Coordinates of C-alpha atoms in Angstrom, one line a residue:
M39 CA 0.0 0.0 0.0
K40 CA 1.5 3.4 -1.0
T41 CA 2.0 5.4 2.1
L42 CA 3.1 9.0 2.7
Y43 CA 4.8 9.8 6.0
L44 CA 4.9 13.5 6.9
D45 CA 7.8 14.5 9.1
C46 CA 6.5 17.7 10.7
A47 CA 9.5 18.3 13.0
A48 CA 9.5 21.9 11.8
G49 CA 5.8 22.2 11.4
I50 CA 3.4 22.0 8.5
S51 CA 1.5 24.4 6.3
G52 CA -0.4 24.2 3.0
D53 CA 2.4 25.6 0.9
M54 CA 5.0 23.3 2.6
T55 CA 2.8 20.3 1.8
I56 CA 2.4 21.1 -1.8
G57 CA 6.1 21.9 -2.1
A58 CA 6.9 18.4 -0.7
L59 CA 4.5 16.8 -3.2
L60 CA 6.0 18.7 -6.1
D61 CA 9.5 17.6 -4.9
L62 CA 8.2 14.0 -4.9
G63 CA 7.3 14.3 -8.6
L64 CA 3.9 16.0 -8.9
P65 CA 4.2 18.0 -12.2
L66 CA 3.3 21.7 -11.9
E67 CA 1.3 21.4 -15.1
V68 CA -0.9 18.6 -13.5
L69 CA -1.4 20.7 -10.4
Q70 CA -2.4 23.8 -12.6
D71 CA -4.8 21.7 -14.6
G72 CA -6.5 20.4 -11.5
L73 CA -6.8 23.8 -9.9
D74 CA -8.2 25.3 -13.1
R75 CA -11.1 22.9 -12.7
L76 CA -12.1 24.7 -9.5
G77 CA -13.7 27.4 -11.6
L78 CA -12.1 30.3 -9.8
P79 CA -12.1 33.6 -11.7
P80 CA -9.6 33.7 -14.6
G81 CA -6.4 35.4 -13.6
S82 CA -7.3 35.3 -9.9
F83 CA -4.1 33.3 -9.0
R84 CA -0.8 32.1 -10.5
I85 CA 1.3 29.3 -9.1
S86 CA 5.0 28.7 -9.4
L87 CA 7.8 26.8 -7.7
E88 CA 11.3 27.6 -6.9
K89 CA 14.2 25.5 -5.8
T90 CA 15.7 26.8 -2.6
S91 CA 17.7 25.7 0.4
R92 CA 17.1 25.6 4.1
L93 CA 20.3 25.2 6.2
G94 CA 22.0 23.5 3.3
I95 CA 19.1 21.1 2.4
T96 CA 17.6 21.5 -1.0
A97 CA 13.8 21.9 -1.1
T98 CA 10.9 23.1 -3.3
H99 CA 9.1 26.3 -2.3
F100 CA 5.6 26.5 -3.7
V101 CA 4.3 30.0 -4.3
V102 CA 0.7 31.2 -4.9
D103 CA 0.4 34.8 -6.3
A104 CA -3.2 36.0 -5.7
P105 CA -3.1 39.8 -5.4
D106 CA -6.9 40.4 -5.5
Q107 CA -8.0 37.9 -2.9
H108 CA -11.4 37.8 -1.3
H109 CA -10.5 37.0 2.3
H110 CA -14.0 36.4 3.6
R111 CA -15.9 33.3 2.6
H112 CA -18.5 31.2 4.4
Y113 CA -18.0 27.5 4.7
S114 CA -21.1 27.0 2.5
D115 CA -19.4 29.1 -0.3
I116 CA -16.3 26.9 -0.4
K117 CA -18.4 23.7 -0.1
G118 CA -20.4 24.8 -3.1
L119 CA -17.3 25.9 -5.1
I120 CA -15.8 22.4 -4.7
A121 CA -19.1 20.6 -5.4
A122 CA -19.6 22.5 -8.6
S123 CA -16.0 22.1 -9.8
G124 CA -14.7 19.8 -12.5
L125 CA -12.5 17.9 -10.1
T126 CA -12.8 14.1 -9.8
D127 CA -15.2 12.7 -7.2
A128 CA -12.2 11.4 -5.1
V129 CA -10.5 14.8 -5.1
K130 CA -13.7 16.6 -4.2
A131 CA -14.4 14.2 -1.3
L132 CA -11.0 14.6 0.3
S133 CA -11.0 18.4 -0.2
Q134 CA -14.4 18.7 1.4
K135 CA -13.2 16.5 4.3
I136 CA -10.4 19.0 5.0
F137 CA -12.6 22.0 4.8
L138 CA -15.2 20.3 7.0
R139 CA -12.6 19.8 9.7
L140 CA -11.6 23.4 9.5
A141 CA -15.2 24.5 9.6
Q142 CA -15.9 22.3 12.7
A143 CA -12.9 23.8 14.4
E144 CA -14.0 27.4 13.6
A145 CA -17.5 26.6 14.7
A146 CA -16.3 25.3 18.1
V147 CA -14.0 28.3 18.6
H148 CA -16.6 31.0 17.7
G149 CA -19.7 29.2 19.0
V150 CA -21.6 29.4 15.7
P151 CA -23.5 26.8 13.6
L152 CA -21.4 25.1 10.8
D153 CA -23.2 26.9 8.0
K154 CA -22.5 30.2 9.6
V155 CA -18.7 29.7 9.8
H156 CA -17.0 32.7 8.3
F157 CA -13.4 31.9 7.0
H158 CA -10.9 34.7 6.9
E159 CA -7.3 33.7 6.1
V160 CA -8.5 30.2 5.2
G161 CA -11.1 31.6 2.8
A162 CA -8.4 33.3 0.8
I163 CA -7.6 32.0 -2.7
D164 CA -4.1 30.9 -1.7
S165 CA -5.5 28.7 1.1
I166 CA -8.1 27.2 -1.2
V167 CA -5.3 26.4 -3.6
D168 CA -3.2 24.9 -0.9
I169 CA -5.9 22.5 0.3
V170 CA -7.3 21.4 -3.0
G171 CA -3.8 21.3 -4.5
T172 CA -2.6 19.0 -1.7
V173 CA -5.4 16.5 -2.5
I174 CA -4.6 16.8 -6.3
G175 CA -1.0 15.9 -5.5
L176 CA -1.9 12.9 -3.3
D177 CA -4.3 11.6 -5.9
Y178 CA -1.6 12.0 -8.7
L179 CA 1.0 10.2 -6.6
G180 CA -1.4 7.4 -5.8
V181 CA -1.1 7.8 -2.0
A182 CA -3.5 5.4 -0.2
T183 CA -2.5 6.2 3.4
V184 CA -1.1 9.4 5.1
I185 CA 0.7 9.2 8.4
S186 CA 2.1 12.2 10.3
S187 CA 4.7 12.7 12.9
P188 CA 3.7 14.5 16.2
L189 CA 3.1 18.2 15.6
P190 CA 5.2 21.0 17.3
F191 CA 3.0 22.9 19.7
G192 CA 4.6 26.3 19.0
S193 CA 4.6 29.4 21.3
G194 CA 4.3 33.1 21.2
W195 CA 1.8 35.2 19.3
V196 CA 0.4 35.3 15.7
D197 CA -1.4 38.2 14.0
T198 CA -4.8 37.2 12.5
A199 CA -8.0 38.8 11.1
H200 CA -9.3 38.7 14.7
G201 CA -6.3 40.4 16.2
R202 CA -3.2 39.2 18.0
L203 CA -3.8 35.6 19.3
P204 CA -1.6 33.2 21.2
V205 CA 0.1 30.2 19.5
P206 CA -1.3 27.8 18.6
A207 CA -4.1 29.8 17.1
P208 CA -7.5 28.8 18.5
A209 CA -8.6 26.9 15.4
T210 CA -5.3 25.1 15.2
A211 CA -5.6 24.2 18.9
E212 CA -9.0 22.8 18.2
L213 CA -7.7 20.7 15.3
F214 CA -4.9 19.4 17.6
K215 CA -7.6 17.3 19.4
G216 CA -6.8 13.6 18.9
L217 CA -3.4 14.4 17.4
Q218 CA 0.0 14.0 19.1
V219 CA 1.7 17.3 19.8
T220 CA 5.2 17.9 21.2
P221 CA 6.7 20.8 23.1
D222 CA 8.8 23.1 20.9
S223 CA 11.8 25.1 22.0
V224 CA 11.7 27.3 18.9
P225 CA 9.2 30.2 19.4
G226 CA 6.7 30.9 16.6
E227 CA 3.8 29.5 14.8
W228 CA 5.0 26.4 13.0
V229 CA 1.6 24.6 12.4
T230 CA -0.9 26.7 10.5
P231 CA -4.7 26.0 10.6
T232 CA -4.4 24.7 7.0
G233 CA -1.5 22.4 8.0
A234 CA -3.3 21.1 11.1
A235 CA -6.5 20.5 9.0
I236 CA -4.6 18.5 6.4
V237 CA -3.2 16.2 9.2
A238 CA -6.4 16.0 11.2
A239 CA -8.5 15.1 8.1
L240 CA -6.2 12.9 6.1
A241 CA -3.7 11.2 8.5
T242 CA -4.7 7.8 9.7
A243 CA -2.1 7.9 12.5
C244 CA 0.0 10.6 14.2
G245 CA 3.2 9.2 15.6
P246 CA 6.4 7.3 14.6
A247 CA 7.3 6.5 11.0
P248 CA 5.8 3.2 9.9
A249 CA 7.8 0.2 8.6
M250 CA 7.9 0.8 4.9
T251 CA 10.0 0.3 1.8
M252 CA 11.2 3.8 0.9
A253 CA 10.7 5.0 -2.6
A254 CA 11.2 8.8 -2.6
I255 CA 11.7 11.8 -0.3
G256 CA 10.3 15.2 -1.0
C257 CA 11.1 18.4 0.9
G258 CA 8.7 21.4 1.0
A259 CA 10.2 24.7 2.2
G260 CA 8.4 27.1 4.5
T261 CA 8.6 30.8 4.0
K262 CA 10.2 31.6 7.3
K263 CA 13.9 31.6 7.6
C264 CA 15.1 29.9 10.8
E265 CA 18.6 29.5 12.1
Q266 CA 17.7 26.9 14.8
R267 CA 16.5 24.3 12.3
P268 CA 15.7 23.9 8.6
N269 CA 12.1 25.1 8.0
L270 CA 11.1 22.1 6.0
L271 CA 8.4 19.5 5.7
R272 CA 9.9 16.2 4.7
A273 CA 7.5 13.7 3.0
F274 CA 8.6 10.1 2.7
L275 CA 6.8 8.0 0.1
G276 CA 6.9 4.2 0.2
E277 CA 5.1 0.9 0.4
T278 CA 3.7 -0.6 3.6
A279 CA 2.5 -4.1 4.1
G280 CA -0.9 -3.2 5.3
D281 CA -3.2 -0.4 6.2
Q282 CA -1.5 1.3 9.2
E283 CA -3.5 3.7 11.4
Q284 CA -3.7 5.1 14.8
I285 CA -6.7 4.5 17.0
L286 CA -7.8 5.1 20.5
V287 CA -8.4 2.6 23.3
M288 CA -10.8 3.9 26.0
E289 CA -11.3 2.1 29.3
T290 CA -13.1 2.3 32.6
H291 CA -13.8 0.0 35.5
L292 CA -17.3 -0.5 36.9
D293 CA -18.3 -2.2 40.1
D294 CA -21.6 -0.4 41.0
M295 CA -23.7 -0.8 37.9
N296 CA -26.7 -2.9 37.0
P297 CA -25.2 -5.4 34.5
E298 CA -28.4 -5.3 32.4
I299 CA -27.6 -1.8 31.4
L300 CA -24.2 -2.8 30.1
G301 CA -25.7 -4.4 27.0
F302 CA -27.6 -1.3 26.2
L303 CA -24.5 0.8 26.6
M304 CA -22.6 -1.5 24.2
D305 CA -25.3 -1.1 21.6
R306 CA -25.2 2.7 22.0
L307 CA -21.4 2.8 21.6
F308 CA -21.5 0.8 18.4
E309 CA -24.3 3.1 17.0
A310 CA -22.0 6.1 17.8
G311 CA -19.2 4.7 15.7
A312 CA -17.1 2.5 18.1
L313 CA -14.9 0.1 16.2
D314 CA -15.2 -2.5 18.9
V315 CA -16.6 -2.8 22.5
A316 CA -15.6 -5.4 25.0
L317 CA -16.7 -6.3 28.6
A318 CA -14.4 -8.3 30.8
P319 CA -14.8 -9.4 34.4
L320 CA -12.3 -8.3 37.0
Q321 CA -11.8 -8.2 40.7
M322 CA -11.7 -4.7 42.1
K323 CA -11.0 -3.1 45.4
K324 CA -12.5 -4.5 48.5
N325 CA -12.8 -7.8 46.6
R326 CA -15.8 -6.5 44.7
P327 CA -16.5 -8.2 41.3
G328 CA -16.5 -5.6 38.5
T329 CA -16.4 -5.1 34.8
R330 CA -13.8 -3.6 32.5
L331 CA -15.4 -1.7 29.6
T332 CA -13.0 -1.3 26.7
V333 CA -13.9 0.7 23.6
I334 CA -11.7 0.8 20.5
A335 CA -12.4 3.9 18.3
D336 CA -11.2 6.3 15.7
R337 CA -9.6 9.3 17.4
T338 CA -12.2 11.6 16.0
R339 CA -14.9 9.8 18.0
L340 CA -13.3 10.5 21.4
D341 CA -15.6 13.2 22.7
E342 CA -18.8 11.6 21.6
L343 CA -18.0 8.1 22.9
A344 CA -16.6 9.4 26.2
R345 CA -19.8 11.4 26.7
L346 CA -21.9 8.2 26.2
V347 CA -19.8 6.2 28.7
L348 CA -20.1 9.0 31.3
T349 CA -23.8 9.5 30.7
E350 CA -25.0 5.9 30.3
S351 CA -22.9 4.3 33.0
T352 CA -21.9 4.9 36.6
A353 CA -18.3 5.7 35.5
I354 CA -16.8 9.0 36.8
G355 CA -13.9 8.9 34.4
V356 CA -12.6 7.4 31.2
R357 CA -8.9 6.6 30.4
Y358 CA -7.8 6.7 26.8
Y359 CA -4.5 6.3 25.0
P360 CA -3.4 6.1 21.3
V361 CA -2.3 2.8 19.8
E362 CA -1.1 1.8 16.4
R363 CA -2.7 -1.0 14.4
I364 CA -2.1 -2.7 11.0
T365 CA -5.2 -3.9 9.2
L366 CA -5.5 -6.0 6.1
E367 CA -7.4 -4.8 3.1
R368 CA -10.9 -6.1 3.2
S369 CA -14.2 -5.8 1.4
L370 CA -17.8 -6.8 1.9
E371 CA -19.3 -8.6 -1.1
S372 CA -22.2 -10.8 -2.1
C373 CA -21.3 -14.3 -3.3
S374 CA -23.5 -16.8 -5.2
T375 CA -23.6 -20.1 -3.4
S376 CA -25.6 -23.3 -3.7
L377 CA -27.7 -21.9 -0.9
G378 CA -28.3 -18.6 -2.6
P379 CA -26.5 -15.2 -2.4
V380 CA -24.6 -14.7 0.8
R381 CA -22.7 -11.7 2.1
V382 CA -19.1 -12.4 3.0
K383 CA -16.1 -10.4 4.2
R384 CA -13.1 -11.0 1.9
V385 CA -9.7 -10.2 3.6
R386 CA -6.6 -9.8 1.4
L387 CA -3.4 -11.2 2.9
P388 CA 0.0 -9.5 2.4
D389 CA 1.1 -12.3 0.0
G390 CA -1.9 -11.7 -2.2
R391 CA -4.0 -14.6 -1.1
S392 CA -7.4 -14.0 0.4
R393 CA -9.6 -15.4 3.2
V394 CA -13.4 -15.4 3.3
Y395 CA -15.5 -14.9 6.4
P396 CA -19.3 -15.4 6.0
E397 CA -21.5 -12.9 7.7
F398 CA -23.1 -14.5 10.8
E399 CA -26.7 -13.1 10.3
E400 CA -26.7 -14.4 6.7
C401 CA -25.6 -17.9 7.8
R402 CA -28.0 -17.9 10.7
R403 CA -30.9 -17.1 8.4
L404 CA -30.0 -19.8 5.9
A405 CA -29.5 -22.4 8.7
I406 CA -33.0 -21.8 10.0
E407 CA -34.6 -21.6 6.5
R408 CA -32.9 -24.8 5.3
G409 CA -33.0 -26.7 8.6
M410 CA -29.2 -27.1 8.5
A411 CA -26.6 -26.9 11.3
L412 CA -25.1 -23.4 11.4
L413 CA -21.6 -24.9 11.3
D414 CA -22.4 -26.7 8.1
V415 CA -23.7 -23.5 6.5
Y416 CA -20.5 -21.7 7.5
R417 CA -18.3 -24.4 5.9
L418 CA -20.3 -24.6 2.7
V419 CA -20.3 -20.8 2.2
E420 CA -16.6 -20.6 3.1
N421 CA -15.6 -23.3 0.6
E422 CA -17.7 -22.0 -2.3
A423 CA -16.8 -18.3 -1.8
A424 CA -13.1 -19.1 -1.4
E425 CA -13.1 -20.7 -4.9
R426 CA -14.0 -17.3 -6.4
P427 CA -11.1 -14.8 -7.1

């Protein structure tokens, strides 16, 4: 699986990301053609690249020249612009995903509904170009998975349309939720809202570099000159064995709760997007029997799932921590069998072979309808589905 690892030791911004993708081989002409499909007014922007150096390291600096920018756009305006564009559906979907994360952060900071979010700097043409251009680059390079290093927290102050604000800027800080951040000894704003949104929306994990077969390295230069470290975003492109991502494990111990309610809580957690929920018996203080509730979830679901646990149980706290996992490529498909069509999960192994797992409810239904043993139905479906490529 083609994987892009973003080394954000010196931060990340939109222009640094595109610079790194250009350095990896994205042709400027392909980028220009894709951006032209946005339908922005003719002549409203020009893009260029220049080879530069940061503390002796060669890098690509991406430049957007948009002198007559309109700095104030609502989220709905940008959403409509992308939807009406001539971009591919895949590029549209990922671009919308990044802008949605930005809009959610701004809505939380300013306490307004999503449709009322008013972009300032991020509504400018150069920021729109940075976000959509990033997705065009990922699509061209065939990137399937994005993983990011921890992001530098930054310090000091930054001037914005709202005035002078502390670093990280409020929207950036909101986007940091669920991501790993690290203290930074170099003052300044090193992660922009656009850069944080790219990581928050696209990265499946935020942590160490994955095990991968390296193919290419691209360096995107930031605009700031810094003597303490090279102001670069390094992007490592390579192949990984499986789909690597970072998820959260949430836990709490319960010893004073009616066990009948635990089943209801489990159902609610699955409905809210938990990847898995488990209940395990344990012996707690004062020799009281208790239950460990474990929830596995995407990091974006933390707030909603924690609220459910604290509302629907007697827990007064929830522990959570990030973990890495590698998953195999899988698909849900319908297979024709001698018992009729049956849905199965097909899992692709690293060596190219596949395994088939029949869906329980389908097999249960067939066992009842045909008067067969459930185990016999499982075996028949497995054998017949496995014979298909």
